[in-house]
CSV table of C-alpha atoms in Angstrom, one decimal:
chain,number,residue,atom,x,y,z
C,9,MET,CA,74.3,135.2,91.7
C,10,ASN,CA,73.5,133.0,89.7
C,11,ASP,CA,71.5,133.1,86.6
C,12,VAL,CA,68.1,131.7,87.0
C,13,HIS,CA,67.3,131.0,82.2
C,14,THR,CA,64.0,130.9,81.9
C,15,PRO,CA,63.0,128.9,78.9
C,16,GLU,CA,61.8,131.2,75.7
C,17,ARG,CA,58.8,131.3,74.1
C,18,THR,CA,58.6,129.5,70.3
C,19,VAL,CA,57.1,132.3,68.1
C,20,PRO,CA,55.8,130.9,65.1
C,21,THR,CA,57.4,132.2,62.3
C,22,ARG,CA,55.3,133.1,58.6
C,23,ALA,CA,57.4,130.1,57.1
C,24,SER,CA,55.7,127.8,60.6
C,25,ARG,CA,52.5,128.8,59.9
C,26,LEU,CA,52.3,128.4,56.8
C,27,ARG,CA,53.7,125.7,56.0
C,28,ARG,CA,50.9,124.6,59.7
C,29,HIS,CA,48.0,125.5,58.1
C,30,GLY,CA,48.8,124.1,54.7
C,31,LEU,CA,49.3,120.2,56.3
C,32,ARG,CA,46.0,121.2,57.3
C,33,TRP,CA,44.2,121.3,54.3
C,34,ALA,CA,47.1,118.2,52.9
C,35,ALA,CA,44.8,116.2,55.5
C,36,LEU,CA,41.3,117.8,55.2
C,37,ILE,CA,42.2,117.0,51.2
C,38,ALA,CA,43.4,113.9,51.3
C,39,LEU,CA,41.0,112.7,54.3
C,40,SER,CA,37.9,113.7,51.8
C,41,ALA,CA,38.9,112.5,49.3
C,42,GLY,CA,38.8,109.0,50.3
C,43,GLY,CA,35.9,109.8,52.0
C,44,TRP,CA,34.2,110.3,48.8
C,45,ALA,CA,36.2,107.3,47.3
C,46,LEU,CA,34.3,104.6,50.0
C,47,GLY,CA,30.4,106.2,49.6
C,48,GLU,CA,30.4,105.7,46.2
C,49,SER,CA,31.5,102.9,45.9
C,50,ILE,CA,28.9,101.8,48.1
C,51,GLY,CA,26.3,103.9,46.7
C,52,LEU,CA,25.3,106.9,49.3
C,53,THR,CA,23.5,109.1,48.2
C,54,ALA,CA,26.0,112.6,47.7
C,55,ALA,CA,28.6,110.6,48.7
C,56,GLY,CA,30.9,113.1,48.3
C,57,LEU,CA,29.1,115.5,50.8
C,58,PHE,CA,28.6,113.8,53.5
C,59,ALA,CA,32.3,112.5,53.7
C,60,ALA,CA,34.0,116.3,53.4
C,61,LEU,CA,31.4,117.2,56.0
C,62,ILE,CA,32.5,113.9,58.5
C,63,VAL,CA,35.9,114.6,57.6
C,64,ALA,CA,36.1,118.3,58.0
C,65,ALA,CA,34.2,118.2,62.0
C,66,ALA,CA,36.3,115.4,62.9
C,67,LEU,CA,39.5,117.8,62.1
C,68,ALA,CA,37.0,120.9,63.2
C,69,VAL,CA,36.2,119.7,67.0
C,70,THR,CA,40.3,118.2,67.9
C,71,GLY,CA,41.4,121.0,67.0
C,72,ARG,CA,43.5,119.9,63.7
C,73,GLY,CA,41.8,121.6,60.8
C,74,PRO,CA,41.8,124.7,58.6
C,75,SER,CA,39.4,127.4,60.6
C,76,ARG,CA,37.2,128.2,57.3
C,77,VAL,CA,36.2,127.9,54.1
C,78,PRO,CA,37.7,131.0,51.9
C,79,ARG,CA,34.2,132.7,51.5
C,80,PRO,CA,34.0,132.4,47.6
C,81,LEU,CA,34.1,129.4,47.0
C,82,GLY,CA,31.9,129.3,49.2
C,83,LYS,CA,29.5,131.4,47.1
C,84,LEU,CA,30.6,129.4,44.1
C,85,ALA,CA,29.4,126.0,45.4
C,86,GLN,CA,26.7,127.4,45.5
C,87,GLY,CA,26.1,128.9,43.0
C,88,VAL,CA,27.8,124.9,40.6
C,89,LEU,CA,24.9,123.5,42.8
C,90,ALA,CA,22.3,125.8,42.0
C,91,SER,CA,23.2,126.3,38.5
C,92,ALA,CA,23.0,122.0,38.0
C,93,VAL,CA,19.7,122.3,39.8
C,94,GLY,CA,18.1,124.6,36.9
C,95,LEU,CA,19.2,122.5,34.5
C,96,MET,CA,17.2,119.5,36.1
C,97,VAL,CA,13.5,121.8,34.4
C,98,HIS,CA,13.7,120.7,30.4
C,99,ARG,CA,10.8,121.1,29.8
C,100,GLU,CA,10.2,117.8,28.0
C,101,THR,CA,9.2,116.5,31.9
C,102,ILE,CA,7.3,119.0,32.4
C,103,ALA,CA,5.6,119.7,29.3
C,104,ALA,CA,4.9,115.6,29.6
C,105,LEU,CA,2.9,116.6,33.0
C,106,GLY,CA,0.3,118.1,30.5
C,107,SER,CA,-2.4,119.1,32.7
C,108,LEU,CA,-1.8,117.5,35.4
C,109,TRP,CA,1.0,119.4,36.7
C,110,VAL,CA,-2.2,121.7,39.0
C,111,PRO,CA,-2.9,119.1,41.2
C,112,VAL,CA,1.5,118.6,41.7
C,113,VAL,CA,2.1,121.9,42.0
C,114,SER,CA,-0.7,122.0,44.8
C,115,ILE,CA,1.0,118.9,47.1
C,116,ALA,CA,4.5,120.7,46.2
C,117,ALA,CA,2.8,123.1,48.2
C,118,ALA,CA,1.3,121.7,50.6
C,119,THR,CA,4.5,119.9,51.5
C,120,LEU,CA,6.1,122.8,51.8
C,121,VAL,CA,3.1,124.3,54.4
C,122,ILE,CA,4.2,120.5,55.9
C,123,SER,CA,8.2,121.1,56.2
C,124,VAL,CA,7.3,125.1,57.5
C,125,ALA,CA,5.1,124.4,60.1
C,126,ALA,CA,7.4,120.9,61.6
C,127,GLY,CA,10.7,123.9,61.2
C,128,ALA,CA,8.4,126.4,63.7
C,129,LEU,CA,8.1,123.3,66.0
C,130,LEU,CA,11.5,122.7,65.9
C,131,ALA,CA,12.6,126.2,65.9
C,132,LEU,CA,10.2,126.1,69.9
C,133,HIS,CA,13.3,124.4,71.3
C,134,ARG,CA,16.3,126.1,72.6
C,135,ASP,CA,19.3,125.8,71.0
C,136,VAL,CA,17.3,126.4,67.1
C,137,ASP,CA,16.5,129.4,66.1
C,138,ALA,CA,13.6,130.4,63.2
C,139,VAL,CA,15.9,131.0,59.4
C,140,THR,CA,17.6,127.1,60.9
C,141,GLY,CA,14.2,125.2,62.5
C,142,SER,CA,12.6,126.1,58.7
C,143,LEU,CA,15.9,124.9,56.4
C,144,ALA,CA,16.2,122.0,58.1
C,145,MET,CA,12.7,120.7,58.0
C,146,THR,CA,12.4,121.1,54.5
C,147,ALA,CA,11.2,117.9,52.8
C,148,GLY,CA,13.3,118.5,49.7
C,149,GLY,CA,16.8,120.3,48.4
C,150,ALA,CA,18.6,119.7,51.0
C,151,THR,CA,22.7,120.0,49.6
C,152,GLY,CA,21.4,123.9,48.1
C,153,LEU,CA,19.9,124.4,51.4
C,154,VAL,CA,22.8,123.6,54.1
C,155,ALA,CA,24.8,125.7,51.3
C,156,MET,CA,22.5,128.8,51.7
C,157,ALA,CA,22.4,128.1,55.1
C,158,ARG,CA,24.7,130.5,56.6
C,159,GLU,CA,23.3,133.1,53.6
C,160,LEU,CA,20.1,133.6,55.5
C,161,GLY,CA,22.0,134.0,58.8
C,162,GLY,CA,21.0,129.2,59.5
C,163,ASP,CA,23.6,127.4,61.3
C,164,ASP,CA,24.0,125.2,58.8
C,165,ARG,CA,25.6,122.6,60.7
C,166,ILE,CA,22.1,121.6,62.0
C,167,VAL,CA,20.9,122.0,59.0
C,168,ALA,CA,23.7,119.9,57.6
C,169,VAL,CA,23.2,116.9,60.6
C,170,VAL,CA,19.0,117.2,60.4
C,171,GLN,CA,19.0,117.3,56.5
C,172,TYR,CA,20.5,113.9,55.6
C,173,LEU,CA,18.8,111.7,58.6
C,174,ARG,CA,16.1,112.4,56.3
C,175,VAL,CA,18.1,112.1,53.7
C,176,ALA,CA,19.5,108.5,55.1
C,177,LEU,CA,16.2,107.7,56.7
C,178,VAL,CA,14.5,107.8,52.9
C,179,VAL,CA,17.9,106.3,51.3
C,180,VAL,CA,17.4,103.5,53.5
C,181,SER,CA,13.7,103.5,53.7
C,182,MET,CA,12.2,103.6,50.7
C,183,PRO,CA,13.9,100.4,48.5
C,184,MET,CA,12.2,98.3,51.8
C,185,ILE,CA,8.9,100.2,51.1
C,186,VAL,CA,8.9,99.5,47.5
C,187,THR,CA,9.1,95.8,47.3
C,188,PHE,CA,7.7,94.8,50.7
C,189,GLY,CA,4.8,97.3,50.9
C,190,PHE,CA,4.4,97.7,47.7
C,191,ARG,CA,4.8,94.7,46.1
C,192,ALA,CA,6.1,95.7,43.6
C,193,ASP,CA,9.2,93.4,41.2
C,194,THR,CA,12.5,96.3,41.6
C,195,GLY,CA,14.9,93.2,39.1
C,196,THR,CA,12.2,93.7,36.3
C,197,GLY,CA,11.6,97.4,34.8
C,198,THR,CA,11.5,98.2,31.8
C,199,ALA,CA,12.5,102.1,31.6
C,200,THR,CA,16.0,104.0,32.8
C,201,ALA,CA,16.5,107.4,34.6
C,202,THR,CA,19.2,108.4,31.5
C,203,ASP,CA,21.4,111.5,31.3
C,204,GLY,CA,21.1,112.8,28.2
C,205,GLY,CA,25.0,114.4,28.4
C,206,GLY,CA,26.0,117.1,28.0
C,207,ALA,CA,28.7,119.5,26.1
C,208,GLU,CA,32.2,119.2,26.8
C,209,TRP,CA,33.4,120.8,29.9
C,210,TYR,CA,34.7,123.9,28.2
C,211,VAL,CA,31.8,124.3,26.5
C,212,ALA,CA,29.8,123.9,29.6
C,213,LEU,CA,31.8,126.1,32.1
C,214,PRO,CA,31.3,129.8,29.9
C,215,PHE,CA,27.9,129.0,30.3
C,216,LEU,CA,28.5,127.8,33.6
C,217,ALA,CA,30.3,131.1,34.5
C,218,LEU,CA,26.7,133.5,33.3
C,219,PHE,CA,25.0,131.7,35.5
C,220,ILE,CA,26.6,131.8,38.2
C,221,VAL,CA,28.3,135.9,38.2
C,222,GLY,CA,25.2,137.6,36.1
C,223,GLY,CA,22.4,135.3,38.2
C,224,THR,CA,24.6,136.3,42.0
C,225,ALA,CA,24.9,139.9,40.7
C,226,ALA,CA,21.4,140.5,39.4
C,227,ALA,CA,19.7,138.8,42.4
C,228,SER,CA,22.0,140.9,43.9
C,229,LEU,CA,20.4,144.3,42.5
C,230,LEU,CA,16.7,142.6,43.5
C,231,ARG,CA,17.4,142.1,47.3
C,232,LEU,CA,16.9,138.8,47.1
C,233,PRO,CA,17.5,136.3,49.3
C,234,ALA,CA,20.4,133.8,49.1
C,235,PRO,CA,21.5,135.1,45.6
C,236,ALA,CA,24.3,133.0,45.1
C,237,THR,CA,21.6,130.4,45.0
C,238,LEU,CA,18.6,132.0,43.7
C,239,GLY,CA,20.6,133.6,40.9
C,240,PRO,CA,22.0,131.1,39.2
C,241,LEU,CA,19.5,129.0,39.8
C,242,ALA,CA,17.1,131.5,38.2
C,243,VAL,CA,19.4,132.1,35.6
C,244,SER,CA,19.7,128.3,34.5
C,245,ALA,CA,15.9,127.6,34.5
C,246,GLY,CA,15.5,130.5,32.6
C,247,PHE,CA,17.9,128.9,29.4
C,248,GLU,CA,16.9,126.1,30.3
C,249,LEU,CA,13.2,126.4,29.6
C,250,GLY,CA,14.3,129.0,26.4
C,251,GLY,CA,16.5,126.3,24.8
C,252,TRP,CA,19.4,128.3,25.1
C,253,SER,CA,21.0,126.2,26.6
C,254,ASP,CA,20.8,122.0,25.3
C,255,ALA,CA,23.1,119.6,25.9
C,256,VAL,CA,24.6,121.4,28.9
C,257,SER,CA,25.7,120.5,32.6
C,258,VAL,CA,27.8,120.9,35.1
C,259,PRO,CA,30.9,119.0,35.0
C,260,PRO,CA,30.9,115.7,37.3
C,261,MET,CA,34.0,116.7,39.3
C,262,LEU,CA,33.1,120.5,39.4
C,263,MET,CA,30.2,118.9,41.0
C,264,THR,CA,31.5,117.1,43.1
C,265,ALA,CA,33.8,119.4,44.0
C,266,ALA,CA,31.3,122.1,45.0
C,267,LEU,CA,28.9,118.9,46.9
C,268,ILE,CA,33.4,118.8,48.9
C,269,LEU,CA,33.3,122.0,49.9
C,270,ILE,CA,29.5,123.0,51.1
C,271,GLY,CA,30.6,120.2,53.6
C,272,TRP,CA,33.7,121.3,54.6
C,273,GLN,CA,31.8,124.9,55.1
C,274,ALA,CA,29.2,123.2,57.0
C,275,GLY,CA,31.9,120.6,58.1
C,276,LEU,CA,34.7,123.3,59.8
C,277,ALA,CA,32.5,125.9,61.9
C,278,PHE,CA,31.4,122.4,64.2
C,279,ASP,CA,33.0,122.4,68.6
C,280,ARG,CA,32.8,120.7,71.1
C,281,ALA,CA,29.6,123.0,72.6
C,282,SER,CA,28.2,122.9,68.9
C,283,LEU,CA,28.0,118.8,69.1
C,284,ARG,CA,26.5,118.9,72.4
C,285,ALA,CA,22.9,121.1,70.8
C,286,ILE,CA,22.8,118.6,68.3
C,287,GLY,CA,22.5,116.1,70.7
C,288,ARG,CA,19.6,117.3,72.2
C,289,ILE,CA,18.4,118.0,69.2
C,290,LEU,CA,18.4,115.2,67.9
C,291,PRO,CA,16.0,113.0,69.1
C,292,TYR,CA,13.1,115.8,69.3
C,293,ALA,CA,14.4,116.5,64.9
C,294,ALA,CA,14.0,112.6,63.9
C,295,LEU,CA,10.7,112.5,65.5
C,296,LEU,CA,9.6,116.3,63.5
C,297,THR,CA,11.6,114.1,60.9
C,298,PHE,CA,9.1,111.9,60.8
C,299,LEU,CA,5.8,113.2,61.2
C,300,VAL,CA,6.8,114.2,58.1
C,301,GLY,CA,7.7,111.0,55.7
C,302,ALA,CA,4.4,110.1,57.0
C,303,ALA,CA,2.6,113.7,55.9
C,304,CYS,CA,4.3,113.2,52.4
C,305,ALA,CA,3.2,109.4,52.2
C,306,GLY,CA,-0.4,110.4,52.8
C,307,LEU,CA,-0.2,113.2,50.3
C,308,GLY,CA,1.0,110.8,47.6
C,309,ILE,CA,-2.1,108.9,47.9
C,310,LEU,CA,-4.7,112.5,47.8
C,311,LEU,CA,-1.7,112.7,44.2
C,312,ALA,CA,-3.0,109.4,42.9
C,313,HIS,CA,-6.7,110.3,43.5
C,314,LEU,CA,-6.2,113.2,42.2
C,315,THR,CA,-4.1,112.2,39.1
C,316,GLY,CA,-4.9,108.6,38.2
C,317,ALA,CA,-1.3,107.6,38.7
C,318,SER,CA,-0.9,104.2,41.0
C,319,LEU,CA,-0.3,104.6,44.2
C,320,LEU,CA,3.3,103.5,43.6
C,321,GLU,CA,4.5,106.2,41.2
C,322,ALA,CA,2.1,108.6,43.8
C,323,TYR,CA,4.4,107.5,47.0
C,324,LEU,CA,7.6,107.9,44.7
C,325,ALA,CA,7.2,111.1,44.1
C,326,THR,CA,6.3,112.6,47.2
C,327,THR,CA,9.3,110.9,48.9
C,328,PRO,CA,11.2,113.5,50.6
C,329,GLY,CA,14.3,113.6,49.1
C,330,GLY,CA,16.8,111.4,47.6
C,331,LEU,CA,15.9,112.8,43.5
C,332,ALA,CA,19.1,110.4,43.0
C,333,ALA,CA,17.5,107.2,44.9
C,334,VAL,CA,14.1,108.1,43.6
C,335,LEU,CA,14.4,108.1,39.7
C,336,ALA,CA,16.6,104.8,40.2
C,337,VAL,CA,14.2,102.8,42.3
C,338,SER,CA,11.6,104.2,39.6
C,339,ALA,CA,13.3,102.7,37.1
C,340,SER,CA,14.0,99.6,38.6
C,341,THR,CA,10.6,99.0,38.9
C,342,SER,CA,9.1,100.0,35.7
C,343,SER,CA,7.2,103.3,37.1
C,344,ASN,CA,6.4,106.6,35.0
C,345,VAL,CA,9.7,107.7,35.7
C,346,THR,CA,8.8,110.5,33.7
C,347,PHE,CA,5.7,112.4,35.3
C,348,VAL,CA,7.8,111.0,39.0
C,349,ALA,CA,10.9,112.8,37.5
C,350,ALA,CA,9.1,115.4,37.0
C,351,ALA,CA,6.9,115.8,40.5
C,352,GLN,CA,10.0,116.2,42.4
C,353,VAL,CA,12.3,118.2,40.0
C,354,LEU,CA,8.8,121.1,40.4
C,355,ARG,CA,9.4,120.4,43.8
C,356,LEU,CA,13.0,120.4,44.8
C,357,VAL,CA,13.3,124.0,42.5
C,358,ILE,CA,10.0,125.6,44.9
C,359,MET,CA,10.9,124.5,47.7
C,360,LEU,CA,14.5,125.9,46.6
C,361,VAL,CA,13.3,129.6,45.5
C,362,THR,CA,9.8,129.4,48.5
C,363,THR,CA,12.4,128.7,51.5
C,364,PRO,CA,14.2,131.7,51.6
C,365,ILE,CA,11.2,133.7,51.6
C,366,MET,CA,9.3,131.7,53.6
C,367,ALA,CA,12.6,131.1,56.6
C,368,LYS,CA,13.5,135.4,56.7
C,369,ALA,CA,9.5,136.3,56.6
C,370,PHE,CA,9.5,133.3,59.6
C,371,ALA,CA,12.3,135.2,61.0
C,372,HIS,CA,10.6,138.7,61.3
C,373,PHE,CA,7.3,137.1,63.4
C,374,SER,CA,8.6,135.6,65.5
C,375,SER,CA,11.0,138.5,66.5
C,376,ARG,CA,8.1,140.7,66.2
C,377,ARG,CA,6.1,139.0,68.3
C,378,ARG,CA,9.2,138.0,71.4
C,379,ARG,CA,9.3,141.7,70.9
C,380,ALA,CA,6.1,142.1,72.1
């Protein structure tokens, strides 16, 4: 009798699994760094997050990426981003609004209502749930909303694609609208959007640790939604308004690392099924995004009437996204940068604080209505 030899299946050893895992992370890091450098060179907004999202999604769909970002790193990235937003709430900027804060906050609240309504319409699509729809259509705070989407039970892949579709449309269209719609000269502006600098990184890090750890713990005790975002945001804004964290800022490389982690977190969750679902959603989401932008332009006209600001300043103050680009255009057109910055930052904070609460409430209402 002849012996029949069957090939033995090779069982990967622990060392080989670790080596393969390390190579996947190395490829993700190297490609994301290259994409970030390319995005920075062409002036792309949130270049680190864009590059990380695209690279991670491509590797995940082809089966060549890591499985996921470790949860503690994702929480840390949320805290860093939230602290950066909180530190933008400068007393001088808010005080510069003077008696105009009531119409500015009212317009921000109206923007929130429009966003939630658009989110409800998006949630009518069979591939979108109520939380995802609300977060995806909120006009402002794209990076923060993507960061907290998974924590709130939403689909961060859909939120990321729809939010950055909005940001891309705003950033591309805004210079053309300012130049040809308002006939503004963008080459002779005298105002500048300045950065107040900040303490050295080794001075800033203890503050950031306090904001992130203390804020997250306090928000968790209070049972707030998305505690890793709302907690650090509230604590850092409180310190900034109280004058206890003057000259403290998030180190640029730490901010970039946080954006890259958030991009990886969303990108690594992609698969072929999710790509097909997003392809079905995208035309519908693009139409709603255009309508939200048009509604924000209408609110800009109302803001100009209520505050006496120029139509250009009101348009820039109500533009739904792209804060850095908005401030750069505002500075280059000799607009009132302080007014535009205060309106944009107030809206950003209002969106990040209230959207999680409204998204959860809307999801609860929708589930009760379906059961009824």
